[in-house]
Short mmCIF file of C-alpha atoms in Angstrom, two decimals:
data_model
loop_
_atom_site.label_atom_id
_atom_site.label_comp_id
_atom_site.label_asym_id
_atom_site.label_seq_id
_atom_site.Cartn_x
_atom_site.Cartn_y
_atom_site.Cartn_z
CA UNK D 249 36.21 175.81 30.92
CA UNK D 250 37.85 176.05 34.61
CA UNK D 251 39.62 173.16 34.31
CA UNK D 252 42.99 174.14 32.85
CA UNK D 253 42.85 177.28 35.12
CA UNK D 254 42.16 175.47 37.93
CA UNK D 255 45.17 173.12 37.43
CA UNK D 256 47.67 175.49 36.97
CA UNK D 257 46.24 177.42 39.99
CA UNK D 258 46.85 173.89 42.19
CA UNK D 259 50.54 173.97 40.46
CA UNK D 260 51.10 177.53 41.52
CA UNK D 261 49.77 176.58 45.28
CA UNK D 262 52.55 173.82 45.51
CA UNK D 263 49.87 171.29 45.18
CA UNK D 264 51.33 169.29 42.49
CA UNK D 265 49.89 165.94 43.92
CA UNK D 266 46.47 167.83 44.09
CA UNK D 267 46.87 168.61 40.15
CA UNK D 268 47.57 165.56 39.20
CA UNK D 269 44.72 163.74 40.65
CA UNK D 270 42.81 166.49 39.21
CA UNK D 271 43.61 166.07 35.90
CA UNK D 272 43.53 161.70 36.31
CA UNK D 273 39.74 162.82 37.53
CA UNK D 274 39.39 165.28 34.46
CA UNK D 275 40.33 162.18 32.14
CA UNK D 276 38.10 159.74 34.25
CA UNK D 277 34.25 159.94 32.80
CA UNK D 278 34.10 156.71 35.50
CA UNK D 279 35.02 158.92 38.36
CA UNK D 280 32.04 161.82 38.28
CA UNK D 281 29.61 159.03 39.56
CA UNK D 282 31.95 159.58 42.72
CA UNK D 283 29.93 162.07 45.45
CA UNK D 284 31.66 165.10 45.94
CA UNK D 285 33.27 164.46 48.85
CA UNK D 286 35.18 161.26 47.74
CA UNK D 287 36.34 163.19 44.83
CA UNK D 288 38.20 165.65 47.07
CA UNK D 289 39.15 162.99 49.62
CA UNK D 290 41.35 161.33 46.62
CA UNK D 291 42.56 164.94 45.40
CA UNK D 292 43.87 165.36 48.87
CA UNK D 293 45.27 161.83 49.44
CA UNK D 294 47.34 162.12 46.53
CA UNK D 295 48.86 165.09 47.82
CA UNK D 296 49.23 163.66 51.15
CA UNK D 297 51.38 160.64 49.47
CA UNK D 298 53.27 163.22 46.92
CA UNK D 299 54.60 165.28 49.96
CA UNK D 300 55.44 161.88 51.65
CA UNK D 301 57.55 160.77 49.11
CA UNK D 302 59.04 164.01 48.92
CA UNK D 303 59.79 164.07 52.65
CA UNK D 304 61.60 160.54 52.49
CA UNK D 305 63.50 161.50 49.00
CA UNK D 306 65.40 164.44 50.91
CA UNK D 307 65.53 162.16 54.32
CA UNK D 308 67.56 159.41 52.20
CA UNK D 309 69.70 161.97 50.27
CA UNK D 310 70.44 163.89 53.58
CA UNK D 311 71.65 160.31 54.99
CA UNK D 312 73.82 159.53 52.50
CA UNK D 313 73.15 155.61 53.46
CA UNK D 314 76.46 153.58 51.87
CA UNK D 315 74.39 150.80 51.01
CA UNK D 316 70.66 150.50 49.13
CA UNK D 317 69.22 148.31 51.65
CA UNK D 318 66.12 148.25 52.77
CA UNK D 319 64.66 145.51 56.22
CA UNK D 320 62.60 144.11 53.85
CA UNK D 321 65.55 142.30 51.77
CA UNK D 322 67.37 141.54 54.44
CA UNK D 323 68.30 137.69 54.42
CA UNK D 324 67.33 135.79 57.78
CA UNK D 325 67.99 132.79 55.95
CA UNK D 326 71.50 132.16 55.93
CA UNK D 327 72.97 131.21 59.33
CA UNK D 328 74.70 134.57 60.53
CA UNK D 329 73.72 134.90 64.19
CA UNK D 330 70.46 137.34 63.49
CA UNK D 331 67.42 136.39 65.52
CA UNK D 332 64.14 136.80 63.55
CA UNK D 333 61.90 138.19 66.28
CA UNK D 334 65.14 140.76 67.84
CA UNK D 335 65.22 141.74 64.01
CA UNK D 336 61.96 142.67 63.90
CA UNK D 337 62.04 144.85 66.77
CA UNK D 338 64.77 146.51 65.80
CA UNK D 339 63.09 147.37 62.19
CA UNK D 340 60.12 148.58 64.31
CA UNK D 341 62.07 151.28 65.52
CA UNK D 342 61.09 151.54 68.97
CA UNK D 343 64.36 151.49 70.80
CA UNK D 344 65.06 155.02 68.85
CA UNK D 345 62.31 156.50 70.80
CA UNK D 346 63.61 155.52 73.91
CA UNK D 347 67.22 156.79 72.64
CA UNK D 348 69.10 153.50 72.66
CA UNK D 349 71.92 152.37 70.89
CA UNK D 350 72.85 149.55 68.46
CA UNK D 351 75.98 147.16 68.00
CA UNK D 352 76.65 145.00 64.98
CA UNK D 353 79.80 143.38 65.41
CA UNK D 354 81.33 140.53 63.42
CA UNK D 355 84.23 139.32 60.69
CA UNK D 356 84.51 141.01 57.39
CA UNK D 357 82.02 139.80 54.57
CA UNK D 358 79.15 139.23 56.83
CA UNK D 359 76.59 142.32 55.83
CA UNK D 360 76.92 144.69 59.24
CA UNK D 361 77.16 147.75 57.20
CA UNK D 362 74.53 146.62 55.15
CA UNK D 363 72.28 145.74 57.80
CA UNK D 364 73.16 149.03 59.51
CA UNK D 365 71.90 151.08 56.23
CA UNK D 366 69.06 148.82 55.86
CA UNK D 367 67.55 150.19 59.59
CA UNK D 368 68.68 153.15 58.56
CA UNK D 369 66.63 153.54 55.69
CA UNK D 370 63.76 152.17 57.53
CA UNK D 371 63.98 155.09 60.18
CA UNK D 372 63.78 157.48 57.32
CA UNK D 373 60.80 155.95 55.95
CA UNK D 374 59.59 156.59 59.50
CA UNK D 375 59.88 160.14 59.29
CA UNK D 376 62.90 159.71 61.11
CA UNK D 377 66.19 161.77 60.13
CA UNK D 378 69.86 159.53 59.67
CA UNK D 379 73.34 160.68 58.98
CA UNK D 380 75.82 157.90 58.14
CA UNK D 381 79.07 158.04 58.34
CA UNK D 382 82.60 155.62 58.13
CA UNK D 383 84.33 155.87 61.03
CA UNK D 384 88.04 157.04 59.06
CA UNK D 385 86.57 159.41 56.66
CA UNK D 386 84.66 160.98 59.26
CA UNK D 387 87.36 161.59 61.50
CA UNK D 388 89.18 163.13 58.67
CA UNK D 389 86.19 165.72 58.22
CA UNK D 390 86.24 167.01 61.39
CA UNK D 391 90.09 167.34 61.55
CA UNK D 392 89.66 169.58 58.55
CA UNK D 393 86.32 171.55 60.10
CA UNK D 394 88.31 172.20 62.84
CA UNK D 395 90.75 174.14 60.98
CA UNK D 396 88.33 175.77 58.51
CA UNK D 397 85.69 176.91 61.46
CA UNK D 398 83.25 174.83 60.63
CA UNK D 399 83.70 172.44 63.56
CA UNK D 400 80.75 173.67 65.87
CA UNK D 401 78.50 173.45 63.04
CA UNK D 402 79.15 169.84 62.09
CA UNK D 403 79.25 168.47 65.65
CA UNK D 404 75.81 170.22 66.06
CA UNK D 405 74.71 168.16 62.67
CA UNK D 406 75.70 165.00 64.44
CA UNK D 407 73.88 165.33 67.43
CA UNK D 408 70.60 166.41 66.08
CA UNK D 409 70.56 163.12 63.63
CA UNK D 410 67.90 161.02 65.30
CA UNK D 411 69.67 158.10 64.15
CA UNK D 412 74.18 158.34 63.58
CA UNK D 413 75.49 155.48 62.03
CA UNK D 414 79.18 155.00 62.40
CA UNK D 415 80.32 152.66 60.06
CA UNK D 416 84.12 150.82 60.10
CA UNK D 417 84.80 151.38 63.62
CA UNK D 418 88.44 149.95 65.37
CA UNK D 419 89.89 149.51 62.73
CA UNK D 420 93.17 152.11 64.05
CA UNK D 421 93.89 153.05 67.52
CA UNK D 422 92.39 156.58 67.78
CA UNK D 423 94.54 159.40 68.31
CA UNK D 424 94.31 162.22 71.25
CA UNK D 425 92.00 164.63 68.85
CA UNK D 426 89.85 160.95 67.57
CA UNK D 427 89.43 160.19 71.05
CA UNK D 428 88.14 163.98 72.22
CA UNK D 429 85.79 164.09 68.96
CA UNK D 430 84.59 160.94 69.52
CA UNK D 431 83.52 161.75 73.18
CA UNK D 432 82.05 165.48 71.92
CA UNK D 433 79.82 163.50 69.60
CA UNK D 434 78.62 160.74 71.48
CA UNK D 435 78.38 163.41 74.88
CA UNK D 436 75.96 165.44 72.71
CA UNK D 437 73.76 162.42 71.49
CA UNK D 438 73.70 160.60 74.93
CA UNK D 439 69.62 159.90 75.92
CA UNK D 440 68.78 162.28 73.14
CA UNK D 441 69.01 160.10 70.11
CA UNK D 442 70.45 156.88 69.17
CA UNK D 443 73.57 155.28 67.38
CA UNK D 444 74.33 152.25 65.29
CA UNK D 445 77.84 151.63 65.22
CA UNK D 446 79.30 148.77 62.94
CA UNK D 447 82.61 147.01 63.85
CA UNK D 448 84.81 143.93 62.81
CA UNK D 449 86.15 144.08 66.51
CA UNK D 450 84.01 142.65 69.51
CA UNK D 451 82.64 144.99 71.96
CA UNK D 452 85.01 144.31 75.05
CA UNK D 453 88.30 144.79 72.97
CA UNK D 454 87.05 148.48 72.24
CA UNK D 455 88.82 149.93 75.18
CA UNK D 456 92.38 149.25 73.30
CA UNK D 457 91.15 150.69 70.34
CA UNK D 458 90.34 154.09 72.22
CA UNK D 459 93.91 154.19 73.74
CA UNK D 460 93.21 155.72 76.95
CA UNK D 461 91.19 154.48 80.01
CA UNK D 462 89.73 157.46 81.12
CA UNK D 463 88.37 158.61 78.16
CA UNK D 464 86.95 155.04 77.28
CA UNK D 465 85.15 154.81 80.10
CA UNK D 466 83.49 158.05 79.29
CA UNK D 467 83.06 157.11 75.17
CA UNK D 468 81.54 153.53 76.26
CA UNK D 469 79.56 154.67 79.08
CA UNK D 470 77.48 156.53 76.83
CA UNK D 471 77.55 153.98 74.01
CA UNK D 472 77.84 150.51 75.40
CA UNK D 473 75.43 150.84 78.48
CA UNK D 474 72.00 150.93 77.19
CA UNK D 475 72.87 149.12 73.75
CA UNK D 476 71.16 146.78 71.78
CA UNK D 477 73.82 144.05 69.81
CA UNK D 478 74.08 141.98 66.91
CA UNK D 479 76.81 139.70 66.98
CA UNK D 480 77.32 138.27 63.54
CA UNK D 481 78.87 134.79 63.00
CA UNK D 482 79.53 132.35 60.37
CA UNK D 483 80.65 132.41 56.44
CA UNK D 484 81.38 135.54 54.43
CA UNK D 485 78.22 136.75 52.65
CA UNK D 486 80.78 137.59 49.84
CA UNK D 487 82.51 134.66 49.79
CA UNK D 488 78.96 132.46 49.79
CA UNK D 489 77.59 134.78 46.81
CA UNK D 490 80.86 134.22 45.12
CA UNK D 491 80.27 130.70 45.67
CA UNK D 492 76.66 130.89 44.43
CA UNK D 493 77.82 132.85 41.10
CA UNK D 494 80.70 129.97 40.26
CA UNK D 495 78.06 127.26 40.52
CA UNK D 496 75.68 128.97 38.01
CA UNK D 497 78.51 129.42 35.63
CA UNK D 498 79.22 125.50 35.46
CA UNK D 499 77.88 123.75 32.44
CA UNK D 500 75.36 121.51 32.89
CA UNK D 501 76.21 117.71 33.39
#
């Protein structure tokens, strides 16, 4: 008789994981052999994982990750430069607790955004939080919060990311205001949190692309120094795909 009651009670509580192990138990004759406290121990373990998937849904929408990659899918297979065992330190995550930084540099085609979102994602499903961003398009958002007000308030989003990735980066010199945003953001992150930055253009050739000494020393200071890299190499991932799609499409001989 309390069973319907007692659901929508556990629904009412915000225990909606709780209510539906409840009612899988209610629907389970198997089940009430279970002592008492394993019964609750599952009630509560569903709600544990419920809220956990909830936690990583808004983590992933809140990133806005360009890609849907995940470390899992990531090909070590093909010939690109990526080292098995520095991969798999990276996916563990441990250089974001000690605030470090990652490079992926390399020719169009080869996957560095799509590794970048696929570390990414796995920091979110570490309870981690990520913001990604292209390099242009974010520029272009802060040139229009600074004329709306809203520029303190996104800089301060920025830096509290445990994980930034700027994706796209070099490819335009930056201008006076790129150059002082850039340094604001990276200023505000520096030993706090960490930053993946993605770019066709090899690391030491970065100074041009800021335009002005001073200020690159200061914007790679706090970037380059204590930075992990991946320096892709070798055939277009596009191009081999395409490759791989013509050659199903032949006929058979």
């Amino acid at each position: 008789m309390l069973n319907h009651p007692t659901h929508e009670r556990l629904i009412e509580l915000d225990l909606s994981g709780m209510a539906k192990a409840f009612e899988e138990q209610r629907r389970s004759p198997d089940l009430e052999a279970l002592p008492f406290e394993d019964r609750i121990g599952l009630l509560v373990d569903r709600e544990a994982a419920e809220r956990d998937t909830r936690r990583l849904t808004t983590r992933l929408k809140l990133a806005s990750l360009r890609q849907n990659a995940c470390v899992e899918d990531v090909d070590l297979r093909t010939p690109r430069g990526i080292d098995r065992a520095v991969f798999a330190k990276l996916a563990s995550g441990d250089w974001i607790d000690r605030h470090e930084n990652l490079l992926i540099t390399g020719a169009t085609g080869l996957g560095k955004s799509w590794l970048a979102c696929a570390l990414g994602h796995k920091a979110c499903r570490d309870n981690r939080s990520v913001l990604y961003h292209r390099v242009p398009r974010l520029f272009e958002a802060l040139g229009l919060a600074r004329g709306d007000g809203r520029y303190a308030r996104l800089l301060k989003t920025l830096g509290r990311a445990q994980v930034l990735i700027l994706d796209d980066w070099g490819l335009s010199v930056l201008t006076a205001a790129e150059r002082r945003d850039l340094l604001e953001i990276l200023d505000d992150r520096h030993g706090r949190s960490s930053t993946i930055v993605t770019s066709q253009l090899p690391v030491d050739t970065w100074h041009e692309v800021i335009g002005d000494p001073t200020l690159g020393d200061a914007i790679l200071d706090r970037l380059v120094h204590n930075a992990h890299r991946l320096q892709l190499a070798g055939e277009s991932m596009r191009k081999r795909n395409a490759k791989t799609i013509t050659l199903d499409e032949q006929p058979e001989r």
